[in-house]
Each structure stands twice: as C-alpha cells, then as structure tokens.
N, CA and C of each residue as an Amber inpcrd file, in Angstrom:
protein
   675
   0.6500000  -1.2120000   0.0730000   0.1170000  -0.1620000  -0.1680000
   0.5910000   1.2680000  -0.0180000   0.4480000   2.4640000  -1.2050000
   1.3800000   3.0000000  -0.5150000   1.2750000   4.3110000  -0.5110000
   1.1040000   5.8760000   0.5630000   0.7490000   6.3900000   1.8240000
   0.7800000   7.2440000   0.2190000   0.3990000   8.3350000   0.4930000
  -0.3350000  10.0220000  -0.4390000   0.5040000  10.2390000   0.0410000
   2.6660000  10.1950000   0.1900000   3.5010000  10.6970000   0.3530000
   4.3310000   9.6730000  -0.5020000   3.7280000   9.1430000  -1.5930000
   4.4130000   8.0840000  -1.8340000   5.9500000   7.3050000  -1.0930000
   5.4810000   7.2770000  -0.2790000   6.6360000   5.9720000   0.7800000
   6.3190000   4.2980000   1.3120000   6.8650000   3.8770000   0.4940000
   5.9110000   2.4840000   1.3060000   6.1840000   1.9700000   2.4250000
   4.6420000   2.3300000   2.5080000   4.3330000   1.5750000   3.8350000
   4.2110000  -0.4770000   4.9060000   5.5020000  -1.0560000   5.1120000
   5.6900000  -2.0070000   4.7080000   5.1460000  -2.9960000   6.6090000
   4.7470000  -2.0130000   7.0960000   4.6720000  -2.4770000   8.7330000
   3.5020000  -1.5490000   8.9940000   2.0000000  -2.2500000   9.6210000
   1.2150000  -1.6170000  10.6880000   1.1510000  -1.5210000  12.1160000
   1.9720000  -1.2650000  12.7300000   2.2210000  -1.3550000  14.0980000
   0.5360000  -1.4820000  15.0120000   0.2170000  -0.6700000  14.2100000
  -1.5930000  -0.5800000  15.3480000  -2.6050000  -1.4780000  14.5270000
  -1.9550000  -1.8820000  13.7010000  -3.1030000  -3.4790000  12.7450000
  -2.5350000  -4.4690000  12.5810000  -1.1110000  -4.4330000  12.6870000
  -0.5780000  -5.5070000  12.7540000  -0.5940000  -6.0380000  14.4070000
  -0.8670000  -8.5380000  13.5920000  -1.0880000  -8.6090000  14.5140000
   0.1990000  -9.7000000  15.0020000  -0.3230000 -10.5790000  16.1690000
   0.9040000 -11.5470000  17.0560000   2.3090000 -11.2390000  16.4230000
   2.6930000  -9.9120000  17.0990000   3.8640000  -9.7450000  18.6620000
   4.0500000 -10.6880000  19.2760000   2.5560000 -10.9700000  19.6710000
   2.8590000 -11.7200000  20.9820000   2.8740000 -13.9910000  21.1570000
   3.2560000 -13.4290000  19.4000000   3.2280000 -15.3650000  19.6190000
   4.1420000 -15.3960000  19.9440000   4.3160000 -17.0080000  19.7500000
   4.9540000 -17.8640000  20.5940000   6.5110000 -17.1630000  19.6510000
   7.7420000 -17.5920000  20.0030000   9.1100000 -17.3510000  19.1810000
   9.3320000 -16.1290000  18.5090000   7.9600000 -14.7570000  18.4730000
   8.8020000 -13.7710000  18.0440000   9.6040000 -12.9440000  18.1850000
   9.5640000 -13.4050000  19.2790000  10.6050000 -12.0930000  20.4870000
  11.9220000 -12.9270000  20.9610000  11.9090000 -13.3810000  21.0590000
  13.3040000 -14.5700000  20.7130000  13.8560000 -13.5010000  19.2410000
  12.4660000 -14.3760000  17.9250000  13.4410000 -13.9390000  17.0810000
  14.0060000 -12.0660000  16.8120000  12.6640000 -11.7160000  17.2940000
  13.2080000  -9.8090000  17.2230000  14.5770000  -9.9330000  17.9940000
  14.8530000 -10.2250000  19.4230000  16.0440000 -10.5670000  19.8850000
  16.3910000 -10.5820000  19.4280000  17.0900000 -11.5380000  18.4690000
  18.4690000 -12.2210000  17.2510000  19.0010000 -10.8040000  16.8630000
  18.4480000 -10.9550000  16.2200000  18.6110000 -10.4000000  15.0300000
  18.7610000  -8.6700000  15.9900000  18.6160000  -8.0600000  17.0340000
  18.5790000  -6.7280000  17.9000000  20.1600000  -7.7340000  17.8690000
  20.3890000  -8.6430000  18.2780000  21.4470000  -9.0320000  18.8140000
  22.9040000  -8.7300000  18.0170000  22.4630000  -9.6920000  16.3930000
  23.5590000  -9.9800000  15.4110000  23.5760000  -8.1840000  14.8720000
  22.7230000  -7.4680000  15.3140000  23.3580000  -5.3810000  14.6440000
  24.3940000  -4.7930000  15.6600000  24.0000000  -5.1130000  17.0180000
  25.2340000  -5.0710000  17.9850000  26.2940000  -5.3050000  17.9070000
  26.3800000  -6.6320000  17.0420000  28.1020000  -7.5480000  16.8450000
  28.5480000  -6.3050000  15.5160000  26.9650000  -6.0590000  14.5310000
  27.5590000  -5.3270000  13.7000000  28.3250000  -4.1880000  13.4820000
  27.9720000  -3.4830000  14.9220000  28.1990000  -1.8960000  15.1790000
  29.0910000  -1.9840000  15.3650000  30.3870000  -0.9800000  16.0100000
  31.4950000  -0.9810000  16.5840000  31.2370000   1.0980000  16.9740000
  31.5080000   0.5780000  18.0790000  31.0380000   2.5620000  18.4680000
  32.6900000   2.3190000  18.3040000  32.5910000   4.1020000  18.5670000
  33.8430000   5.0430000  19.1640000  33.6850000   6.0550000  19.3790000
  35.3880000   6.7940000  19.6190000  35.5490000   7.6500000  21.6060000
  34.4480000   9.0060000  19.9580000  34.3300000   9.2510000  19.2910000
  33.7350000  10.2680000  18.9920000  33.0360000   9.3380000  17.0980000
  32.0150000   9.7360000  17.9520000  30.6380000   9.6990000  16.8690000
  30.1230000  10.9840000  15.8640000  30.9510000  11.8250000  15.9630000
  30.5790000  12.6720000  15.0840000  31.5280000  12.5010000  14.0030000
  32.5630000  11.0940000  13.4170000  32.9750000  10.9800000  12.7250000
  33.3040000  10.5820000  12.2810000  31.5340000  10.8350000  11.1950000
  31.3250000  10.4140000  10.0210000  30.4580000  11.0760000   9.8200000
  30.2020000  11.9080000  10.3400000  29.6520000  13.4930000   9.7850000
  30.3170000  13.9890000   8.9650000  29.8970000  14.5280000   7.4300000
  30.6320000  15.3410000   6.3740000  30.6450000  16.6860000   7.6070000
  32.6290000  16.8500000   8.0590000  32.5160000  18.8460000   8.0500000
  32.2170000  18.7050000   9.2280000  32.7900000  19.9180000   9.9210000
  33.3240000  19.5230000  11.9380000  32.4660000  21.0140000  12.3430000
  30.7090000  20.5420000  11.9870000  30.1150000  21.2970000  12.4330000
  29.9340000  21.9660000  13.9300000  30.9160000  21.1630000  14.4340000
  31.2760000  22.2450000  16.1670000  31.7860000  23.4150000  16.3060000
  32.7600000  23.2230000  15.2920000  33.9030000  24.2220000  14.9990000
  33.7340000  25.5580000  15.5250000  32.5320000  25.9190000  14.7160000
  31.1780000  27.1010000  14.0250000  30.7070000  27.5750000  15.8730000
  31.4120000  27.0220000  16.8570000  30.9450000  27.7920000  17.9710000
  31.6020000  28.1090000  18.8880000  33.0110000  27.1530000  18.3640000
  33.5330000  27.0920000  19.2840000  35.3780000  28.4300000  19.7500000
  35.3070000  28.5900000  20.3190000  35.5530000  29.7170000  20.8100000
  37.1750000  29.5300000  20.9590000  38.8890000  30.1940000  20.9400000
  39.4430000  30.4460000  20.7030000  40.5020000  29.8700000  22.0600000
  39.1280000  29.5870000  23.1860000  39.8890000  29.4780000  24.1350000
  39.5110000  27.5880000  24.4350000  37.6920000  27.6270000  24.4710000
  37.1260000  26.2770000  23.5230000  38.2350000  25.3780000  23.4370000
  39.0500000  25.6210000  21.7970000  39.7140000  25.3320000  21.7540000
  41.1360000  24.7060000  22.5000000  41.5480000  25.5400000  23.2830000
  42.8830000  26.0220000  23.9330000  43.1120000  24.9070000  25.1350000
  41.4680000  24.9480000  25.1130000  40.5190000  23.3150000  26.9040000
  40.9520000  22.3390000  25.8810000  40.4030000  21.9320000  24.7790000
  39.7170000  20.8460000  24.0270000  41.3070000  19.9120000  23.1530000
  42.4840000  21.0970000  23.7830000  43.5690000  20.6990000  23.5170000
  44.7210000  19.5710000  24.8150000  44.6100000  20.5730000  25.9410000
  44.8950000  20.0210000  26.8600000  44.4530000  19.3750000  27.3800000
  42.7260000  19.3000000  27.0950000  42.1940000  17.6990000  27.3110000
  42.0230000  16.1340000  26.8140000  42.6230000  16.1680000  25.6340000
  43.0630000  15.6590000  24.4430000  44.3940000  15.2650000  25.2130000
  45.1860000  16.0350000  25.6400000  47.2830000  15.9790000  25.5070000
  47.3340000  15.1480000  27.1480000  45.5180000  15.4920000  27.8830000
  45.5210000  14.8370000  28.9920000  46.4990000  15.6900000  29.9510000
  46.1450000  16.7460000  30.0160000  47.3160000  18.1890000  30.5010000
  46.8610000  18.5640000  31.4570000  47.0700000  18.8970000  32.6980000
  46.7600000  19.5630000  33.8640000  46.0630000  21.4400000  33.3580000
  45.1870000  21.7310000  35.2260000  43.4620000  23.1810000  33.9000000
  45.1390000  23.9080000  35.1750000  44.9940000  25.6400000  33.9750000
  46.2410000  25.5030000  35.4550000  45.4700000  26.9000000  36.3550000
  45.3060000  26.5960000  37.8590000  44.8230000  26.9740000  38.3290000
  44.7280000  28.8970000  38.4030000  43.3440000  29.6600000  39.3950000
  43.5380000  30.5760000  38.7830000  44.5090000  31.4110000  39.3930000
  45.2480000  32.8300000  39.1190000  46.4030000  33.3580000  38.9320000
  45.7790000  34.9180000  40.6550000  46.1320000  34.7490000  41.3870000
  46.5960000  35.7390000  41.8730000  47.2840000  36.8070000  42.1760000
  47.8920000  36.8090000  41.8540000  49.9090000  37.4160000  41.4530000
  49.0570000  39.0690000  41.4650000  48.2640000  39.1710000  40.7310000
  47.7720000  41.0700000  40.5570000  47.0500000  41.3730000  42.1540000
  46.2150000  40.4280000  42.1960000  45.8640000  41.0710000  43.5040000
  47.3510000  41.3440000  44.7250000  48.2690000  41.2930000  44.8610000
  49.3330000  40.9240000  45.9290000  50.0270000  41.9390000  45.9170000
  50.2820000  42.8100000  46.8660000  51.1350000  44.0390000  46.5920000
  52.7180000  43.3860000  47.9670000  53.6660000  43.2110000  46.6400000
  54.6980000  42.3370000  46.9510000  55.9030000  44.2340000  46.5310000
  56.6670000  43.6290000  47.9550000  58.1370000  44.7240000  48.0240000
  58.5770000  45.3070000  46.9540000  59.7270000  45.8400000  46.6920000
  60.8220000  45.6280000  45.8350000  61.8710000  44.1720000  46.6940000
  62.6800000  43.7340000  45.3000000  63.2990000  42.2080000  45.6280000
  64.4850000  42.7560000  46.5490000  64.6210000  42.2000000  47.2840000
  66.2450000  42.3180000  48.4410000  66.9900000  43.0410000  47.6780000
  66.7940000  43.2380000  46.6580000  68.6890000  43.5800000  46.4370000
  68.2030000  44.8130000  45.3430000  66.8010000  45.3960000  45.4300000
  66.7840000  46.2900000  45.1230000  65.9550000  47.0230000  46.1680000
  66.2240000  46.3190000  46.7710000  65.1800000  48.1260000  48.5820000
  65.7290000  49.3030000  47.8550000  67.0010000  49.8980000  47.8740000
  67.5140000  51.0290000  47.4540000  67.5820000  51.5160000  45.9540000
  66.6380000  50.4560000  45.4730000  66.6640000  51.1390000  43.5880000
  64.9600000  51.6450000  43.8890000  64.7490000  53.3790000  43.4510000
  63.8990000  53.8290000  43.5070000  63.1980000  53.3080000  42.3090000
  62.8740000  53.4830000  41.2330000  63.1070000  53.2000000  39.9790000
  61.3600000  51.9280000  41.0230000  62.8710000  50.7220000  41.3140000
  61.4910000  49.4130000  42.2610000  60.7860000  50.2220000  42.9900000
  60.8010000  51.0480000  43.8830000  59.5860000  51.3660000  44.7910000
  59.4770000  52.1790000  43.5820000  59.3740000  52.8220000  42.9640000
  58.2080000  54.0260000  41.8480000  57.3220000  52.5980000  41.9310000
  57.4760000  52.1010000  41.3420000  56.9770000  50.3920000  40.5180000
  55.8030000  49.6890000  41.2540000  56.2020000  50.1090000  42.8970000
  55.5100000  48.8550000  44.2380000  54.3810000  49.6170000  44.1130000
  55.2740000  51.3980000  44.6020000  54.2460000  52.3700000  44.8160000
  52.3980000  52.0610000  43.6850000  53.8240000  51.7860000  42.2900000
  51.8630000  52.4650000  41.3800000  51.6340000  51.0030000  41.0600000
  51.5240000  49.9990000  41.6340000  50.8280000  48.8100000  41.8670000
  49.7700000  49.4980000  42.7440000  50.4620000  49.9680000  43.8400000
  49.9150000  49.5340000  45.3060000  47.6400000  50.5300000  44.7660000
  48.4670000  51.6000000  44.4860000  47.3130000  52.7940000  43.5850000
  46.7110000  51.6030000  42.5800000  47.2270000  50.9270000  41.8810000
  46.6830000  50.1810000  40.7990000  44.9720000  49.6230000  42.2200000
  45.7740000  48.4840000  42.3800000  45.0880000  47.9120000  43.7330000
  44.1930000  48.3070000  44.1780000  44.1150000  49.8270000  45.0430000
  43.7330000  50.4180000  45.6110000  42.4540000  50.8060000  44.6770000
  42.0380000  51.6560000  43.4690000  41.1240000  52.0990000  42.6630000
  41.2880000  51.0200000  42.0420000  40.8110000  49.4620000  41.9830000
  40.6280000  47.8790000  41.4640000  39.2790000  48.3570000  42.8110000
  39.6580000  48.3220000  43.8430000  39.2170000  47.9300000  45.3450000
  38.1380000  49.0820000  45.3210000  38.4520000  50.5500000  44.3690000
  37.8010000  51.6210000  44.6230000  36.6360000  51.9830000  44.1170000
  36.2210000  51.1140000  42.8340000  35.6680000  50.5440000  41.5540000
  34.6170000  48.9590000  42.1800000  35.6870000  48.5040000  43.2780000
  34.7120000  47.0330000  43.1630000  33.8470000  48.2370000  44.4730000
  34.3080000  48.6540000  45.3620000  32.7530000  49.0070000  45.5290000
  31.8790000  50.3780000  45.2110000  32.3910000  50.7640000  44.4300000
  31.1900000  51.8990000  43.7720000  30.0800000  50.5070000  42.8280000
  30.4520000  49.3170000  42.4100000  29.7810000  48.8520000  41.8070000
  29.1900000  48.0690000  42.6690000  29.5590000  47.6170000  43.9590000
  29.1960000  47.1970000  44.9100000  27.6320000  48.3200000  45.8940000
  28.3970000  49.1780000  45.6410000  26.7030000  50.4840000  46.0250000
  26.4820000  50.7300000  45.0200000  26.4430000  49.7830000  43.6600000
  25.1910000  50.4880000  43.0810000  24.7350000  49.1430000  42.5730000
  25.6830000  48.6600000  43.0580000  24.5600000  46.7320000  42.6860000
  23.3270000  46.9430000  43.6270000  23.6860000  47.6360000  45.1670000
  22.7610000  48.0120000  45.7260000  21.9110000  48.4730000  45.5690000
  22.0230000  49.4980000  45.1150000  20.5490000  50.1700000  44.4650000
  19.7490000  50.1580000  43.8980000  20.6530000  49.9120000  42.1860000
  19.7610000  49.5300000  41.3680000  19.2410000  47.5480000  41.3360000
  20.2840000  47.0210000  41.6300000  20.8210000  45.4050000  41.4370000
  19.1080000  44.7240000  41.8030000  18.7430000  45.0060000  42.7980000
  17.1180000  45.0070000  42.4270000  15.4000000  45.1000000  41.3830000
  15.9600000  45.9060000  40.6900000  15.2380000  46.0780000  40.0230000
  16.1570000  45.7600000  38.8670000  17.1420000  45.7810000  38.2600000
  17.4130000  44.6220000  37.2260000  17.1640000  42.9740000  37.5830000
  17.6570000  42.6060000  38.8480000  16.7190000  41.0010000  39.0450000
  15.6090000  41.0320000  38.8120000  14.2910000  42.0910000  38.8020000
  13.3230000  41.7690000  38.5890000  12.5760000  41.6530000  37.2950000
  13.6080000  42.6090000  36.2940000  13.6720000  43.0000000  35.3580000
  14.2320000  41.3470000  34.1770000  14.7960000  41.5930000  35.2440000
  15.3480000  39.5740000  34.1490000  14.4500000  38.3880000  34.1270000
  14.2560000  38.7760000  35.6630000  13.1900000  36.8620000  36.0390000
  11.7230000  37.3970000  34.9680000  11.2680000  38.3350000  34.9190000
  10.7900000  38.5710000  33.9460000  10.8700000  38.2490000  32.6120000
  11.7920000  38.8270000  32.3190000  12.0680000  38.7100000  31.0210000
  11.6660000  37.1040000  31.3670000  12.5470000  36.3900000  31.7790000
  12.9760000  34.8870000  32.0390000  11.8590000  34.8980000  32.0550000
  10.4490000  34.7610000  33.1270000   9.1920000  34.5880000  32.5410000
   8.8490000  34.3820000  31.8110000   8.8710000  35.1240000  31.0160000
   8.4080000  35.5620000  29.6260000   8.4220000  35.0840000  28.3980000
  10.2960000  34.2870000  28.6750000  11.0890000  33.7210000  27.9350000
  10.2000000  31.7040000  27.8770000  10.3240000  31.3660000  29.5680000
   9.3200000  31.0600000  29.8350000   8.4860000  29.9860000  29.1970000
   7.3320000  31.1560000  30.0260000   5.3540000  31.4900000  29.1680000
   6.1070000  30.3860000  27.6130000   6.5130000  31.4300000  26.4070000
   6.6700000  31.6930000  25.2780000   7.5910000  29.8220000  25.1130000
   8.3820000  29.7490000  25.1960000   9.3410000  28.2130000  24.9160000
   8.0720000  26.8160000  25.2500000   6.8230000  27.3950000  26.9470000
   5.7790000  26.0350000  26.5120000   5.0710000  26.0990000  26.1690000
   4.1860000  27.2170000  25.7900000   3.6490000  27.5870000  24.6390000
   4.1870000  26.8610000  23.7220000   5.0610000  27.1560000  22.9660000
   5.9370000  26.2150000  21.9870000   5.5550000  24.6670000  22.1530000
   6.0900000  24.0560000  23.3010000   6.4950000  22.7240000  23.9100000
   5.3030000  22.3120000  23.8230000   4.1310000  22.4030000  23.9800000
   1.8740000  22.6310000  23.9800000   1.9010000  22.4450000  22.6090000
   2.5860000  23.0950000  21.7620000   2.0740000  23.4910000  20.7850000
   2.5750000  21.8270000  20.0510000   4.0230000  21.5910000  20.5000000
   4.6730000  20.7430000  19.9240000   3.9310000  18.8100000  20.0300000
   3.3460000  18.6750000  21.3520000   3.5340000  17.9170000  22.1380000
   2.0440000  17.5620000  20.9760000   1.2820000  18.5630000  21.6520000
   0.0890000  18.8100000  20.4640000  -0.6410000  18.2110000  19.0560000
   0.7240000  19.1410000  18.2900000   1.0790000  18.6580000  16.4290000
   1.6150000  16.6360000  17.0150000   2.4910000  15.7600000  17.9560000
   2.9570000  14.8370000  18.3360000   1.8040000  13.9470000  18.1590000
   0.6590000  14.5050000  19.0960000  -0.4110000  13.5650000  19.5030000
  -1.0310000  13.2390000  17.6760000  -1.1710000  14.5570000  17.7700000
  -2.1940000  14.4040000  16.7700000  -1.6020000  13.6890000  15.1530000
  -0.2250000  13.9560000  15.0070000   0.0760000  13.0730000  13.8770000
   0.0780000  11.6540000  14.1040000   1.0270000  11.0280000  15.4080000
   0.3930000   9.7210000  16.5410000  -1.3390000   9.7410000  15.9070000
  -2.0740000   9.8150000  15.5430000  -4.0650000   9.9010000  15.9670000
  -3.7250000   9.5250000  14.2190000  -3.3570000  11.1300000  13.8310000
  -3.0060000  10.0040000  12.1420000  -3.0300000   9.2430000  11.6660000
  -1.4330000   8.7700000  12.7200000  -1.1770000   7.5830000  11.9530000
  -2.3660000   6.6730000  12.5280000  -2.2040000   6.5670000  13.9100000
  -3.3500000   5.1550000  14.2520000  -3.8880000   5.2720000  13.3030000
  -5.2370000   6.3550000  12.7520000  -6.5300000   6.2680000  12.1630000
  -5.7380000   5.5130000  11.1920000  -5.0280000   6.1970000  10.2180000
  -4.3950000   5.8150000   8.9900000  -3.8660000   4.5650000   9.3230000
  -3.1340000   3.9360000   9.8640000  -2.2620000   1.7830000  10.1670000
  -4.1030000   1.2920000  10.3580000  -4.6860000   1.6400000  11.0070000
  -5.8120000   1.1910000  11.5590000  -7.6070000   1.0140000  10.2500000
  -7.4800000   2.1500000   8.9730000  -8.1310000   1.6530000   8.4950000
  -7.3340000   0.7010000   6.7990000  -5.9560000   0.9630000   6.8680000
  -5.0080000   0.2760000   6.0800000  -5.2940000  -1.2060000   6.6840000
  -5.6450000  -1.8360000   7.8960000  -5.4720000  -2.8880000   8.4800000
  -6.7730000  -3.0500000   8.7080000  -7.8200000  -2.2120000   8.6560000
  -9.3750000  -3.3030000   7.8970000  -9.7860000  -2.8940000   6.4220000
  -8.3640000  -2.5970000   5.6970000  -9.3540000  -2.9760000   3.7930000
  -8.6600000  -3.8020000   4.0090000  -7.2350000  -4.1410000   4.2270000
  -6.2500000  -5.4430000   4.6580000  -6.6640000  -6.4380000   5.2450000
  -7.8000000  -6.7060000   5.8590000  -8.6200000  -7.5710000   5.8490000
  -9.4320000  -8.0060000   5.6440000 -10.5480000  -6.8250000   4.5790000
 -11.6460000  -7.3270000   3.6530000 -10.9820000  -7.6210000   2.6190000
  -9.7620000  -6.5800000   1.9780000  -8.8180000  -7.7310000   1.0460000
  -8.6710000  -9.1380000   0.9490000  -8.4920000  -9.8100000   2.4700000
  -8.1280000 -10.7420000   2.8190000  -9.2010000 -11.9130000   2.9640000
 -10.0760000 -11.4210000   2.9550000 -11.2720000 -12.3180000   3.6190000
 -11.9140000 -12.5970000   1.5040000 -12.1020000 -11.5350000   1.3100000
 -12.4540000 -11.5430000  -0.2380000 -11.5890000 -12.4790000  -1.1010000
  -9.8120000 -12.9470000  -0.8430000  -9.0270000 -13.0250000  -1.2640000
  -9.1850000 -15.0090000  -1.0650000  -9.4370000 -14.5070000   0.1250000
  -9.8160000 -16.3800000   0.6690000 -11.6340000 -17.2030000   0.2480000
 -11.8920000 -16.0270000  -0.0650000 -12.9700000 -16.5040000  -0.6400000
 -13.2490000 -16.7820000  -2.0630000 -13.1590000 -16.2290000  -3.0220000
 -12.0600000 -16.3970000  -4.1540000 -11.1570000 -17.1980000  -4.4550000
 -10.0690000 -18.1320000  -3.2490000  -9.1930000 -19.0650000  -3.4100000
 -10.0030000 -19.8510000  -3.3440000 -11.3750000 -20.3270000  -2.6230000
 -11.7500000 -20.9780000  -2.3320000 -13.5440000 -21.0090000  -3.0310000
 -13.5820000 -20.6330000  -3.6310000 -14.1000000 -20.3120000  -5.3290000
 -13.5520000 -21.4880000  -6.5910000 -12.5340000 -20.5820000  -5.9940000
 -12.0110000 -21.0810000  -7.7380000 -11.2500000 -23.1360000  -7.3080000
 -10.8900000 -22.9090000  -5.6420000 -10.6490000 -24.5500000  -5.3840000
 -12.1760000 -24.7080000  -5.8240000 -13.3150000 -24.5690000  -5.5070000
 -14.4070000 -25.5360000  -6.2900000 -14.6000000 -25.7440000  -7.5770000
 -14.6780000 -24.4910000  -8.3070000 -14.7280000 -24.2980000  -9.4880000
 -13.8810000 -26.2440000 -10.0260000 -11.9160000 -25.5390000  -9.6140000
 -11.5330000 -26.5490000 -10.1260000 -11.9970000 -28.3410000  -9.7270000
 -12.1800000 -28.0140000  -8.6330000 -12.7230000 -29.7110000  -8.3330000
 -13.7960000 -29.9860000  -9.4040000 -15.2320000 -29.5040000  -9.4140000
 -15.9140000 -28.9700000 -10.8380000 -15.5950000 -29.9060000 -12.1630000
 -14.7090000 -28.8440000 -12.4170000 -14.2680000 -28.9840000 -14.0020000
 -14.0200000 -30.3920000 -13.0730000 -12.8850000 -30.4600000 -12.7450000
 -11.8540000 -32.0890000 -12.5750000 -13.3670000 -33.1010000 -12.5380000
 -14.6400000 -33.2160000 -11.6650000 -14.7050000 -34.2420000 -11.2670000
 -15.7120000 -34.7670000 -12.8740000 -16.2550000 -32.3120000 -13.7750000
 -16.6750000 -32.8400000 -15.2190000 -15.9660000 -33.7570000 -15.9650000
 -14.2540000 -33.5050000 -16.4390000 -13.6440000 -33.9610000 -16.9260000
 -13.9140000 -35.3240000 -17.0160000 -14.3410000 -35.5820000 -15.2130000
 -13.7610000 -37.1880000 -14.9210000 -15.0030000 -37.5470000 -16.2000000
 -16.1170000 -36.7310000 -16.1860000 -17.9770000 -37.5480000 -16.3210000
 -17.3670000 -37.4010000 -17.5110000 -16.5670000 -36.3780000 -18.0070000
 -17.0220000 -36.5860000 -20.0450000 -15.8230000 -37.5050000 -19.9420000
 -15.1270000 -37.7830000 -19.6230000 -14.9960000 -39.3550000 -20.3130000
 -15.0070000 -40.7160000 -19.8550000 -15.5390000 -41.0150000 -18.9400000
 -16.2530000 -42.5060000 -18.1760000 -16.9960000 -42.0720000 -19.8430000
 -18.1800000 -41.2230000 -19.9760000 -19.3430000 -41.0960000 -21.3490000
 -18.4950000 -41.0920000 -22.4100000 -17.5010000 -40.3770000 -22.2180000
 -16.4760000 -41.4040000 -24.3770000 -15.8700000 -42.2870000 -24.0820000
 -16.0270000 -42.8430000 -22.9490000 -15.5610000 -44.3170000 -22.5490000
 -16.8580000 -45.2800000 -23.2460000 -17.9460000 -44.7950000 -22.1150000
 -19.4160000 -45.5490000 -23.4850000 -20.0840000 -45.3610000 -24.0300000
 -19.5580000 -44.4900000 -25.0710000 -19.6310000 -44.6920000 -26.0830000
 -19.1120000 -45.0430000 -26.8760000 -18.0230000 -45.0280000 -26.5430000
 -16.9040000 -45.8520000 -27.4620000 -16.6110000 -46.9930000 -27.3410000
 -18.0700000 -47.8890000 -26.3210000 -17.9060000 -48.7330000 -25.6700000
 -19.2880000 -49.6970000 -26.9320000 -20.0590000 -49.1510000 -27.4280000
 -21.4970000 -49.0090000 -27.4710000 -21.8350000 -48.8090000 -28.6810000
 -20.9790000 -48.2740000 -28.9620000 -20.0380000 -48.0110000 -30.8270000
 -19.7420000 -49.4400000 -31.1560000 -18.6520000 -49.9730000 -30.3940000
 -17.8480000 -51.2650000 -30.9180000 -19.0440000 -52.0420000 -31.1330000
 -19.9530000 -52.3500000 -29.6880000 -20.3780000 -53.1610000 -29.9540000
 -22.3240000 -53.3160000 -30.8830000 -21.8810000 -52.9060000 -32.0390000
 -22.7000000 -51.8620000 -32.8830000 -22.2640000 -53.2280000 -33.6580000
 -23.7280000 -53.9770000 -35.4160000 -22.5270000 -54.7910000 -36.3970000
 -22.9380000 -53.7580000 -37.2140000 -21.9210000 -55.0300000 -37.9340000
 -21.2710000 -53.6160000 -39.2530000 -22.6130000 -53.1470000 -40.5700000
 -23.0970000 -52.5450000 -40.5650000 -24.0240000 -52.8400000 -41.6690000
 -24.1430000 -52.8060000 -43.1800000 -22.8050000 -51.4260000 -42.6600000
 -22.2040000 -51.9350000 -44.4160000 -21.9450000 -53.1210000 -44.8950000
 -21.2280000 -54.4170000 -44.5470000 -20.7820000 -55.2480000 -44.8080000
 -21.4770000 -56.4600000 -45.2070000 -23.1140000 -56.2980000 -43.8670000
 -24.5010000 -56.3610000 -44.5050000 -24.9300000 -56.5800000 -45.5900000
 -25.1840000 -55.4950000 -46.0310000 -26.1410000 -54.7920000 -46.8890000
 -25.3040000 -55.1880000 -47.8920000 -23.9790000 -54.7390000 -48.5330000
 -22.7060000 -55.8100000 -49.7380000 -23.3640000 -56.8490000 -49.4700000
 -23.1800000 -57.9940000 -48.9790000 -23.6310000 -59.3290000 -49.7110000
 -24.2700000 -59.3180000 -50.1860000
C-alpha cells in the first residue's frame, strides 16, 4: 500500500497482529543482537558527519582547553598575582624605580578596590530592579517556550492519532481484501474441483460411447452381401 507521500509502508504497528505469538520476541532479540555485533562504537561518534560542525561555535579559549584535555595536561590554577602587593626584592631595596613600581601597583590595586566598592553600591541601589526585570524576561521566555512545547506535543499527538487512524483503516482494508481473496481462492478451488469432476464424467461418457459403438453390428458389410 502506498501512502499519499509515495512512501512504502511495510508495517502497520497499530493494526498488525502476532507480536505476542510464541517465538516472535526471541526472533526479534536475535536480530537485535546480530545488529549490535555489526555496530562498532567509537569515541568520536560524530566522525562520520561531513564537516566540522562543532567548530562553528568553538571559541579560541575552548579550542585551547579541548587541546589540553586531549593531551591530558592539568588545568592552570587561578592566578592571584595581580591582587598581591609585593615589595621590591632584597637586592632592590635601595632602587627608587623599584619602589615607584611597587607604589604604582598599590595605587592600581586601591583603585580597583574602589571600583569594586562603587559597583557594589550600584548593585545595592539598582540590582533589585535589574533582577526583577531579568526574572520577568525569563518568565516571559519560559511562557513562550511552554506554549511552543504544548504546540509541539499537540502536533505529535495529532500525528500519532492520524498515523493510528491510517494504520487502522489500512488494516481493516487489508483484512477485507484478505477475506475476499480467501473467498475467491475457495471459489476457484470449488470450480477447479467441479471442472475435474466434469472432465471425469465426460471421459467416462466418452468411454461408454466408444464401447457402445464397438458393440454395434457392421451394417455396411451386411448390405453389400
């Protein structure tokens, strides 16, 4: 049977019967086991896909991290040197430039802490409203995605119902055609048997006719004499 999309339907799960018959599940398990033996798993299950699709969204930092993971290199610890205030080394205790550099570093650290305090104050004053707006946007996005999910689930259910209806109608039609075929085969068998019987009767009648003709006197020879 061909569907409207010109797709060959070779199974009707909603209409087929016999799945619970003895030996069916065992036969299916044997087929699955044979297919599993032919399947060879690999670490990179995307290696057969043409092109490197994952490289489109990989950043340089991600590529570097993946390379380290592949080579099993340990990850670098978070550096806190920029937060330290080291004094000049022992050999540069009397070096003015070393002390100027240390003072410049301390000023930068103090400025950084000042900026952090300002950011914390701004967060204290405006952070609540920002979070409220952010959560509202998230809630709206969630509602939109929930609607999409509901629509997709409804489409899936409608597709399944349409598929079940199509399979059920096709199964009923197949059962009707199967019963008609059985009836026609039975009628053909009856006709063939009747024809065989008629042929036998005709053969018997032909033999009887030949026997009767052989028993009749030869009238042509008698009239000549």
